[in-house]
PDB file of C-alpha atoms in Angstrom:
ATOM      1  CA  MET A   1     -74.271 177.032 -72.817  1.00 45.00           C
ATOM      2  CA  ALA A   2     -71.416 178.860 -71.064  1.00 47.00           C
ATOM      3  CA  SER A   3     -73.294 178.627 -67.783  1.00 49.00           C
ATOM      4  CA  SER A   4     -73.597 174.828 -68.007  1.00 51.00           C
ATOM      5  CA  ARG A   5     -69.882 174.528 -68.811  1.00 55.00           C
ATOM      6  CA  TYR A   6     -69.109 176.667 -65.807  1.00 55.00           C
ATOM      7  CA  GLU A   7     -71.255 174.528 -63.555  1.00 57.00           C
ATOM      8  CA  LEU A   8     -69.729 171.337 -64.882  1.00 59.00           C
ATOM      9  CA  LEU A   9     -66.187 172.618 -64.349  1.00 62.00           C
ATOM     10  CA  VAL A  10     -67.020 173.767 -60.807  1.00 62.00           C
ATOM     11  CA  ILE A  11     -68.430 170.332 -60.063  1.00 63.00           C
ATOM     12  CA  CYS A  12     -65.253 168.686 -61.452  1.00 63.00           C
ATOM     13  CA  VAL A  13     -62.998 170.911 -59.334  1.00 67.00           C
ATOM     14  CA  LEU A  14     -65.054 170.336 -56.189  1.00 64.00           C
ATOM     15  CA  SER A  15     -65.129 166.595 -56.875  1.00 62.00           C
ATOM     16  CA  PHE A  16     -61.351 166.601 -57.144  1.00 64.00           C
ATOM     17  CA  PHE A  17     -60.915 168.323 -53.774  1.00 62.00           C
ATOM     18  CA  PHE A  18     -63.498 166.179 -52.017  1.00 60.00           C
ATOM     19  CA  ALA A  19     -62.035 162.993 -53.516  1.00 57.00           C
ATOM     20  CA  LEU A  20     -58.597 164.129 -52.395  1.00 56.00           C
ATOM     21  CA  SER A  21     -59.813 164.757 -48.848  1.00 55.00           C
ATOM     22  CA  HIS A  22     -61.485 161.322 -48.582  1.00 52.00           C
ATOM     23  CA  SER A  23     -58.827 159.237 -50.341  1.00 50.00           C
ATOM     24  CA  LYS A  24     -57.668 156.186 -48.435  1.00 49.00           C
ATOM     25  CA  THR A  25     -54.469 155.910 -50.525  1.00 45.00           C
ATOM     26  CA  LEU A  26     -53.207 159.424 -49.809  1.00 45.00           C
ATOM     27  CA  LYS A  27     -53.232 158.981 -46.041  1.00 47.00           C
ATOM     28  CA  GLY A  28     -53.786 162.722 -45.638  1.00 47.00           C
ATOM     29  CA  ASP A  29     -50.437 163.917 -46.938  1.00 49.00           C
ATOM     30  CA  GLY A  30     -51.523 164.730 -50.503  1.00 46.00           C
ATOM     31  CA  LYS A  31     -48.115 163.750 -51.922  1.00 46.00           C
ATOM     32  CA  ALA A  32     -49.462 161.066 -54.278  1.00 46.00           C
ATOM     33  CA  ILE A  33     -51.068 163.597 -56.603  1.00 48.00           C
ATOM     34  CA  ILE A  34     -49.011 165.936 -58.781  1.00 46.00           C
ATOM     35  CA  LEU A  35     -51.110 168.404 -60.662  1.00 46.00           C
ATOM     36  CA  GLU A  36     -49.334 169.113 -63.959  1.00 41.00           C
ATOM     37  CA  GLU A  37     -51.738 171.622 -65.432  1.00 43.00           C
ATOM     38  CA  MET A  38     -55.169 172.932 -64.645  1.00 46.00           C
ATOM     39  CA  GLU A  39     -56.530 175.891 -66.578  1.00 44.00           C
ATOM     40  CA  ILE A  40     -59.671 177.303 -65.025  1.00 44.00           C
ATOM     41  CA  SER A  41     -58.672 180.937 -64.824  1.00 42.00           C
ATOM     42  CA  HIS A  42     -62.242 182.252 -64.966  1.00 46.00           C
ATOM     43  CA  LEU A  43     -63.509 179.965 -62.221  1.00 50.00           C
ATOM     44  CA  GLY A  44     -61.602 181.144 -59.204  1.00 53.00           C
ATOM     45  CA  LEU A  45     -58.393 179.121 -59.172  1.00 52.00           C
ATOM     46  CA  VAL A  46     -55.180 181.115 -59.404  1.00 53.00           C
ATOM     47  CA  SER A  47     -51.802 179.457 -59.623  1.00 50.00           C
ATOM     48  CA  GLN A  48     -48.205 180.523 -59.797  1.00 55.00           C
ATOM     49  CA  GLY A  49     -46.503 179.960 -63.136  1.00 53.00           C
ATOM     50  CA  ASP A  50     -46.817 176.297 -64.061  1.00 46.00           C
ATOM     51  CA  TYR A  51     -50.080 175.531 -62.191  1.00 47.00           C
ATOM     52  CA  ARG A  52     -48.439 173.209 -59.712  1.00 53.00           C
ATOM     53  CA  VAL A  53     -48.875 175.618 -56.798  1.00 74.00           C
ATOM     54  CA  VAL A  54     -52.354 176.874 -56.082  1.00 80.00           C
ATOM     55  CA  THR A  55     -52.229 180.282 -54.416  1.00 84.00           C
ATOM     56  CA  GLU A  56     -55.851 181.457 -54.586  1.00 85.00           C
ATOM     57  CA  LEU A  57     -59.072 179.512 -54.460  1.00 85.00           C
ATOM     58  CA  SER A  58     -62.495 181.161 -54.826  1.00 85.00           C
ATOM     59  CA  LEU A  59     -65.521 178.886 -54.678  1.00 85.00           C
ATOM     60  CA  TYR A  60     -68.155 181.193 -53.271  1.00 84.00           C
ATOM     61  CA  ALA A  61     -71.893 180.759 -53.630  1.00 86.00           C
ATOM     62  CA  VAL A  62     -71.632 177.401 -55.479  1.00 82.00           C
ATOM     63  CA  SER A  63     -73.737 175.421 -53.007  1.00 82.00           C
ATOM     64  CA  ILE A  64     -70.971 173.439 -51.335  1.00 84.00           C
ATOM     65  CA  VAL A  65     -72.709 171.396 -48.651  1.00 88.00           C
ATOM     66  CA  GLY A  66     -71.097 169.482 -45.770  1.00 91.00           C
ATOM     67  CA  PRO A  67     -67.887 169.592 -43.764  1.00 92.00           C
ATOM     68  CA  PHE A  68     -65.042 171.913 -44.612  1.00 90.00           C
ATOM     69  CA  PRO A  69     -63.068 170.226 -47.463  1.00 85.00           C
ATOM     70  CA  ILE A  70     -59.904 169.037 -45.648  1.00 83.00           C
ATOM     71  CA  ALA A  71     -58.129 168.752 -49.007  1.00 82.00           C
ATOM     72  CA  VAL A  72     -57.869 172.557 -48.996  1.00 84.00           C
ATOM     73  CA  THR A  73     -55.506 172.294 -46.034  1.00 85.00           C
ATOM     74  CA  ASN A  74     -53.066 170.399 -48.283  1.00 82.00           C
ATOM     75  CA  LEU A  75     -52.672 173.527 -50.450  1.00 83.00           C
ATOM     76  CA  LEU A  76     -49.694 174.794 -48.489  1.00 84.00           C
ATOM     77  CA  ASP A  77     -49.018 177.857 -50.695  1.00 85.00           C
ATOM     78  CA  LEU A  78     -52.602 179.084 -50.565  1.00 87.00           C
ATOM     79  CA  THR A  79     -52.721 182.806 -49.816  1.00 90.00           C
ATOM     80  CA  ARG A  80     -56.381 183.576 -50.525  1.00 91.00           C
ATOM     81  CA  LEU A  81     -59.334 181.329 -49.756  1.00 91.00           C
ATOM     82  CA  ASP A  82     -62.882 182.443 -50.441  1.00 91.00           C
ATOM     83  CA  ILE A  83     -65.572 179.848 -49.798  1.00 91.00           C
ATOM     84  CA  HIS A  84     -68.259 182.228 -48.536  1.00 92.00           C
ATOM     85  CA  ASN A  85     -71.992 181.837 -49.035  1.00 93.00           C
ATOM     86  CA  ASN A  86     -72.107 178.017 -49.141  1.00 90.00           C
ATOM     87  CA  LYS A  87     -73.374 175.492 -46.614  1.00 93.00           C
ATOM     88  CA  LEU A  88     -70.152 174.297 -44.965  1.00 93.00           C
ATOM     89  CA  THR A  89     -70.741 172.673 -41.586  1.00 95.00           C
ATOM     90  CA  GLY A  90     -68.656 171.432 -38.688  1.00 95.00           C
ATOM     91  CA  PRO A  91     -65.463 172.891 -37.295  1.00 96.00           C
ATOM     92  CA  MET A  92     -63.102 175.177 -39.121  1.00 94.00           C
ATOM     93  CA  PRO A  93     -59.633 173.592 -39.664  1.00 91.00           C
ATOM     94  CA  SER A  94     -56.792 175.044 -37.668  1.00 88.00           C
ATOM     95  CA  GLN A  95     -54.192 174.862 -40.452  1.00 85.00           C
ATOM     96  CA  ILE A  96     -54.897 176.496 -43.807  1.00 82.00           C
ATOM     97  CA  GLY A  97     -51.901 177.411 -45.987  1.00 78.00           C
ATOM     98  CA  ARG A  98     -50.128 180.737 -45.751  1.00 87.00           C
ATOM     99  CA  LEU A  99     -53.254 182.789 -45.968  1.00 92.00           C
ATOM    100  CA  LYS A 100     -53.412 186.535 -46.382  1.00 94.00           C
ATOM    101  CA  ARG A 101     -57.155 186.556 -46.999  1.00 95.00           C
ATOM    102  CA  LEU A 102     -59.769 184.155 -45.622  1.00 95.00           C
ATOM    103  CA  ASN A 103     -63.460 184.507 -46.325  1.00 95.00           C
ATOM    104  CA  LEU A 104     -65.735 181.836 -44.811  1.00 96.00           C
ATOM    105  CA  ARG A 105     -68.724 184.079 -44.035  1.00 96.00           C
ATOM    106  CA  TRP A 106     -72.310 182.960 -44.621  1.00 97.00           C
ATOM    107  CA  ASN A 107     -71.760 179.243 -43.984  1.00 96.00           C
ATOM    108  CA  LYS A 108     -72.830 177.067 -41.087  1.00 97.00           C
ATOM    109  CA  LEU A 109     -69.423 176.437 -39.526  1.00 96.00           C
ATOM    110  CA  GLN A 110     -69.553 175.527 -35.827  1.00 96.00           C
ATOM    111  CA  ASP A 111     -67.378 174.996 -32.776  1.00 95.00           C
ATOM    112  CA  VAL A 112     -64.734 177.471 -31.679  1.00 95.00           C
ATOM    113  CA  ILE A 113     -62.556 179.594 -33.961  1.00 93.00           C
ATOM    114  CA  PRO A 114     -59.141 177.875 -33.856  1.00 92.00           C
ATOM    115  CA  PRO A 115     -56.519 180.096 -32.217  1.00 90.00           C
ATOM    116  CA  GLU A 116     -53.972 178.913 -34.801  1.00 90.00           C
ATOM    117  CA  VAL A 117     -55.813 180.951 -37.470  1.00 89.00           C
ATOM    118  CA  GLY A 118     -54.946 184.092 -35.516  1.00 86.00           C
ATOM    119  CA  GLU A 119     -51.297 183.095 -35.686  1.00 86.00           C
ATOM    120  CA  LEU A 120     -51.171 183.204 -39.499  1.00 88.00           C
ATOM    121  CA  LYS A 121     -48.397 185.754 -39.836  1.00 88.00           C
ATOM    122  CA  ARG A 122     -49.478 187.160 -43.220  1.00 92.00           C
ATOM    123  CA  LEU A 123     -53.241 187.339 -42.579  1.00 93.00           C
ATOM    124  CA  THR A 124     -54.652 190.763 -43.469  1.00 95.00           C
ATOM    125  CA  HIS A 125     -58.351 190.077 -44.088  1.00 95.00           C
ATOM    126  CA  LEU A 126     -60.561 187.617 -42.166  1.00 94.00           C
ATOM    127  CA  TYR A 127     -64.306 187.203 -42.658  1.00 95.00           C
ATOM    128  CA  LEU A 128     -66.040 184.648 -40.450  1.00 95.00           C
ATOM    129  CA  ASP A 129     -69.384 186.333 -39.726  1.00 96.00           C
ATOM    130  CA  HIS A 130     -72.740 184.644 -40.220  1.00 96.00           C
ATOM    131  CA  ASN A 131     -71.600 181.225 -39.010  1.00 96.00           C
ATOM    132  CA  GLN A 132     -72.458 179.338 -35.847  1.00 96.00           C
ATOM    133  CA  PHE A 133     -69.189 179.626 -33.938  1.00 95.00           C
ATOM    134  CA  THR A 134     -69.188 179.323 -30.165  1.00 95.00           C
ATOM    135  CA  GLY A 135     -66.824 180.661 -27.544  1.00 91.00           C
ATOM    136  CA  ARG A 136     -64.645 183.737 -27.555  1.00 90.00           C
ATOM    137  CA  ILE A 137     -62.594 185.239 -30.334  1.00 87.00           C
ATOM    138  CA  PRO A 138     -59.032 184.057 -29.682  1.00 87.00           C
ATOM    139  CA  ASP A 139     -56.667 186.666 -28.190  1.00 87.00           C
ATOM    140  CA  ALA A 140     -54.259 186.261 -31.103  1.00 85.00           C
ATOM    141  CA  PHE A 141     -56.647 188.201 -33.311  1.00 83.00           C
ATOM    142  CA  TYR A 142     -56.542 191.291 -31.096  1.00 85.00           C
ATOM    143  CA  LYS A 143     -52.716 191.349 -31.152  1.00 84.00           C
ATOM    144  CA  HIS A 144     -52.281 190.482 -34.831  1.00 84.00           C
ATOM    145  CA  PRO A 145     -49.908 193.059 -36.435  1.00 84.00           C
ATOM    146  CA  PHE A 146     -51.262 192.905 -39.999  1.00 86.00           C
ATOM    147  CA  LEU A 147     -54.949 192.123 -39.667  1.00 85.00           C
ATOM    148  CA  LYS A 148     -56.801 195.024 -41.311  1.00 86.00           C
ATOM    149  CA  GLU A 149     -60.326 193.697 -41.599  1.00 83.00           C
ATOM    150  CA  MET A 150     -62.262 191.271 -39.490  1.00 80.00           C
TER     151      MET A 150
END
């Protein structure tokens, strides 16, 4: 019973983010939605205080299929994003919050790794292996002062 509730809640959260990313009325800025409260503490969503600011999002191994959910880029205070072991395809977005930790390994992401990701000042952990990226690793990663794991 708990497992089916978990799956249903994950589907609801994912549906929210995918709907947000494909909304014609939001025009990509995300300002039309104000999240008053969302309690899913055991499902990988961590928020600061009143649940208006999402700081951590973990949706790993939940069979997300398709392009990277652009709605995630609207979470400007996001410090940890873990969407590993899914089936994300297409390019990786160049702007993703104020990340300290990013785990996108074991997906099917393609194209080049955006150099802007290497310019995330607070980034300490980056996991992009087991994707289908092309090109070189951007120079910014080699010079990054805080990057501990890659």
